[in-house]
Coordinates of N, CA, C and O and ligand atoms in Angstrom, one line a residue:
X1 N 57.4 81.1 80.0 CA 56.0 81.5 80.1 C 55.9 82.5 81.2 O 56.5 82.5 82.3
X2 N 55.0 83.5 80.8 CA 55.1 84.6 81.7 C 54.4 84.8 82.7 O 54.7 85.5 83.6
X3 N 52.8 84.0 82.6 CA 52.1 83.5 83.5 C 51.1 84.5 82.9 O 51.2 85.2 81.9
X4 N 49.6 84.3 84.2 CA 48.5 84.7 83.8 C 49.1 86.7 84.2 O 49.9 87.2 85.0
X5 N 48.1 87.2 82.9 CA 48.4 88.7 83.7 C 46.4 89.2 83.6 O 45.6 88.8 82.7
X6 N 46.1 89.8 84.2 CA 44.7 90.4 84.6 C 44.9 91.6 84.6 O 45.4 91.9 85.7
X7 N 44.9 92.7 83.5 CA 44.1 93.8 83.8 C 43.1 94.8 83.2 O 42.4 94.7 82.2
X8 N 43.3 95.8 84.2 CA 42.0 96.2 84.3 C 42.0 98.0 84.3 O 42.7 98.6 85.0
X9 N 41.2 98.5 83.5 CA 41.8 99.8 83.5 C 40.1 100.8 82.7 O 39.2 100.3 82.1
X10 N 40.2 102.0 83.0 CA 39.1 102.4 82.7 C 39.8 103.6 81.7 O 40.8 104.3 81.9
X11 N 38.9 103.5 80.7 CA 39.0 104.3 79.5 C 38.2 105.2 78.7 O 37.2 104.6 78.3
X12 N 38.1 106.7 78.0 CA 37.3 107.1 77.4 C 37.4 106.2 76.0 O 38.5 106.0 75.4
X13 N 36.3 105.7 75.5 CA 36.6 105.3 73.7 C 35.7 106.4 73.2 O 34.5 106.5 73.3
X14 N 36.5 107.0 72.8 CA 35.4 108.0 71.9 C 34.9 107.3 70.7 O 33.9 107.8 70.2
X15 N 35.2 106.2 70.0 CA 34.8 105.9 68.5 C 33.7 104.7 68.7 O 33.1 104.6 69.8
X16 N 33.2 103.7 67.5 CA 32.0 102.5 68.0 C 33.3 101.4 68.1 O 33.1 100.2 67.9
X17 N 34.4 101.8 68.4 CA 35.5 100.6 68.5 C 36.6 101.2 69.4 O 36.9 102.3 69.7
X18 N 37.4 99.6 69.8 CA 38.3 100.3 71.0 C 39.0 98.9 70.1 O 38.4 97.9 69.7
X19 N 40.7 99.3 70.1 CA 41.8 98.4 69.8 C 42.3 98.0 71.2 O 42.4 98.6 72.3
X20 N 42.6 96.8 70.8 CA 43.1 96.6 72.6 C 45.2 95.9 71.9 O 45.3 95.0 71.1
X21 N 46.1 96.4 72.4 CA 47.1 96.1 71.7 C 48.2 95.1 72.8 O 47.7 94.9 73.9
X22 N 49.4 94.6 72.4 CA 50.0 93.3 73.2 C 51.5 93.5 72.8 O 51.7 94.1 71.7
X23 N 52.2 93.2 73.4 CA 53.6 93.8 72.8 C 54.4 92.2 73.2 O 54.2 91.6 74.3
X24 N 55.1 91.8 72.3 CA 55.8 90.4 72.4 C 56.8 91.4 73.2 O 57.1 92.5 73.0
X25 N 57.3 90.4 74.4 CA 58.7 90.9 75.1 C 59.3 89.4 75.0 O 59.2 88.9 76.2
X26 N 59.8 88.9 74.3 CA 60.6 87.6 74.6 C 59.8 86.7 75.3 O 60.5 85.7 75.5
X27 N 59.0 86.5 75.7 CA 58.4 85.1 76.5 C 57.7 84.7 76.0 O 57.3 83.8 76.8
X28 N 57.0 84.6 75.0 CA 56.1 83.7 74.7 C 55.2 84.8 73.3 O 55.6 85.9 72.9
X29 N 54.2 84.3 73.0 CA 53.8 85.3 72.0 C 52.2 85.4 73.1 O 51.6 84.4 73.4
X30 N 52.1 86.6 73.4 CA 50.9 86.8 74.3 C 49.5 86.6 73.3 O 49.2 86.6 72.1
X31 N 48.9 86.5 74.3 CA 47.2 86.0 73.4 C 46.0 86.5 75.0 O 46.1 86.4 76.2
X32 N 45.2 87.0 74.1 CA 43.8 87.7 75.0 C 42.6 86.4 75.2 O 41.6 86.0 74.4
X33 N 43.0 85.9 76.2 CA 41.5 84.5 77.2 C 40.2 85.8 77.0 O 39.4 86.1 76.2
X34 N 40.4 86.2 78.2 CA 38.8 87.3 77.8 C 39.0 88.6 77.9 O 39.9 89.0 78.5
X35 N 38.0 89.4 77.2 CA 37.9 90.6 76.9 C 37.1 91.2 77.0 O 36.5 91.5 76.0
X36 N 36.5 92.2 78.8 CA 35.2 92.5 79.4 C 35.3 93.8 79.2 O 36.1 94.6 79.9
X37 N 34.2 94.2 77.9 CA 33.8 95.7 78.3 C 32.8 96.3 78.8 O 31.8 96.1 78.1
X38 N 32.6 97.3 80.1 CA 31.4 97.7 80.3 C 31.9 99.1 80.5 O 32.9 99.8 80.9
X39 N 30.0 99.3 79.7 CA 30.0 100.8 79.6 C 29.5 101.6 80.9 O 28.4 101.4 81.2
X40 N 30.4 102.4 81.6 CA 30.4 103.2 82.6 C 29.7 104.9 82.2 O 29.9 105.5 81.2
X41 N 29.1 105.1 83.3 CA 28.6 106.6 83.2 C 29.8 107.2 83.0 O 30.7 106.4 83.3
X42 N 30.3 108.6 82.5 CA 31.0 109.8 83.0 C 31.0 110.1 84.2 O 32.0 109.9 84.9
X43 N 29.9 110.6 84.5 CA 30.2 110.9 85.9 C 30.9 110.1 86.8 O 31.6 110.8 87.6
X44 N 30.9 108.8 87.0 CA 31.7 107.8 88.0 C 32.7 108.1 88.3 O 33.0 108.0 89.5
X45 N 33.9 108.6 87.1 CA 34.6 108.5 87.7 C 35.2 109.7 86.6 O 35.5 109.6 85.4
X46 N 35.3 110.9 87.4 CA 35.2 112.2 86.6 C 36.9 112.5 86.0 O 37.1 113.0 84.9
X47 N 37.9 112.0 86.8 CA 39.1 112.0 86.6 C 39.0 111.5 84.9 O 38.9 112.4 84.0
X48 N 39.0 110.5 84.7 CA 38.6 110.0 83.0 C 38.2 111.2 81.9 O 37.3 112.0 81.6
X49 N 39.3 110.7 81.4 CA 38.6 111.9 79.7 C 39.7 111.7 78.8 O 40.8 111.2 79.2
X50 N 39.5 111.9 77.5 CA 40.3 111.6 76.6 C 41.6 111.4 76.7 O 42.0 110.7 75.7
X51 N 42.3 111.7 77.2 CA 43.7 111.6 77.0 C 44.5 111.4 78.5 O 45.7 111.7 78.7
X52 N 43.2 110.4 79.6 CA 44.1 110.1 80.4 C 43.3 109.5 81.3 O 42.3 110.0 81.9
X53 N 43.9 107.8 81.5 CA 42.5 107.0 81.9 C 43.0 106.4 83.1 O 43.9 107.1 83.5
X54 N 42.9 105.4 83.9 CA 43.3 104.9 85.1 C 43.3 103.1 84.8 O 42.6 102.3 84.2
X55 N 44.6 103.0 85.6 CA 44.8 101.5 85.6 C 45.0 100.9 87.2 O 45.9 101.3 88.0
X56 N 44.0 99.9 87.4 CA 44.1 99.0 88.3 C 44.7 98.8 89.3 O 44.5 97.6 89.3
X57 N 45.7 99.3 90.8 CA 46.6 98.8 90.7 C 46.3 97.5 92.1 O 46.9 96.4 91.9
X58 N 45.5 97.6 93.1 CA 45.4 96.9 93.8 C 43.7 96.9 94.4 O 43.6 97.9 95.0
X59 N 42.7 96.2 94.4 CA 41.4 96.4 95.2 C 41.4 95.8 96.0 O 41.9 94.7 95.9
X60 N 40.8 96.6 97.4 CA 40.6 95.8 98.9 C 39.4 95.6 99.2 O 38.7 96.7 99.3
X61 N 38.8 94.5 99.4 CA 37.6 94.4 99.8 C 37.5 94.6 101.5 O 38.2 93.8 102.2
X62 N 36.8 95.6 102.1 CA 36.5 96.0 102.9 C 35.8 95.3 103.9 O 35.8 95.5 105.1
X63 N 35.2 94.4 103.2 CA 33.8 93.4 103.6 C 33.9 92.3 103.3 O 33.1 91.9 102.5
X64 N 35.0 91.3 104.1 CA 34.9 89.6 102.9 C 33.6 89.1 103.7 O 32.9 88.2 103.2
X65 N 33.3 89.7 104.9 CA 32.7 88.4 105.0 C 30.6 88.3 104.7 O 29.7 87.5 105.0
X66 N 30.8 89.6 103.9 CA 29.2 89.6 103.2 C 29.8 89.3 101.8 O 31.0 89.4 101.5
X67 N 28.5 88.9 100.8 CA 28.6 89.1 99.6 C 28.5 90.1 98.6 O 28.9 89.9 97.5
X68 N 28.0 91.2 98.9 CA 27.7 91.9 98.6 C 28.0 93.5 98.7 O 28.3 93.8 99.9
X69 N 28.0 94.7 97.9 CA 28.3 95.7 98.4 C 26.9 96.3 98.7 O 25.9 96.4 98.0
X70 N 27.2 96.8 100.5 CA 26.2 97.3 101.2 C 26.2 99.3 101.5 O 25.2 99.8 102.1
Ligands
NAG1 C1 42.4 115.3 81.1 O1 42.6 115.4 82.5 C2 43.9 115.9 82.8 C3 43.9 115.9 84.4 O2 42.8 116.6 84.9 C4 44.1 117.3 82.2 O3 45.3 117.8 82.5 C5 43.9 117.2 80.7 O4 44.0 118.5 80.1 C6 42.6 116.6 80.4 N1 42.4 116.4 78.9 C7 41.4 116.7 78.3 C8 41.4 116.4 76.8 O5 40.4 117.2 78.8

């Protein structure tokens, strides 16, 4: 068992659908718990565009001890 994996990555979808795809590597047959899409402005994050998007690799919260971003 390969354990939980989380990620997270921002993408252009140009079409009214986005495939999300899983590759068996010997451990187990992988399966999708959940599946969050939100639609982001362009502008946010200007790097993004068709053919080259950004993945995840670590967030620091700057602020543990509010709730909130200030
Ligand atoms: C996406 O951005 C990269 C890096 O800025 C750039 O090299 C590439 O040409 C862009 N692709 C498109 C389709 O605009």
């Amino acid at each position: 068992m390969a354990g939980v994996v989380v990620l997270e990555a921002i993408v252009v979808v140009p079409d009214d659908f986005v495939q999300v795809c899983m590759v068996t590597t010997g451990s187990g047959t992988p399966f999708v718990s959940v599946l969050d899409l939100r639609p982001l402005k362009n502008s946010l994050y200007p790097q993004v565009n068709a053919t080259q998007g950004l993945v995840l690799l670590s967030r620091i919260n700057f602020s543990p001890d509010t709730d909130g971003v200030r």
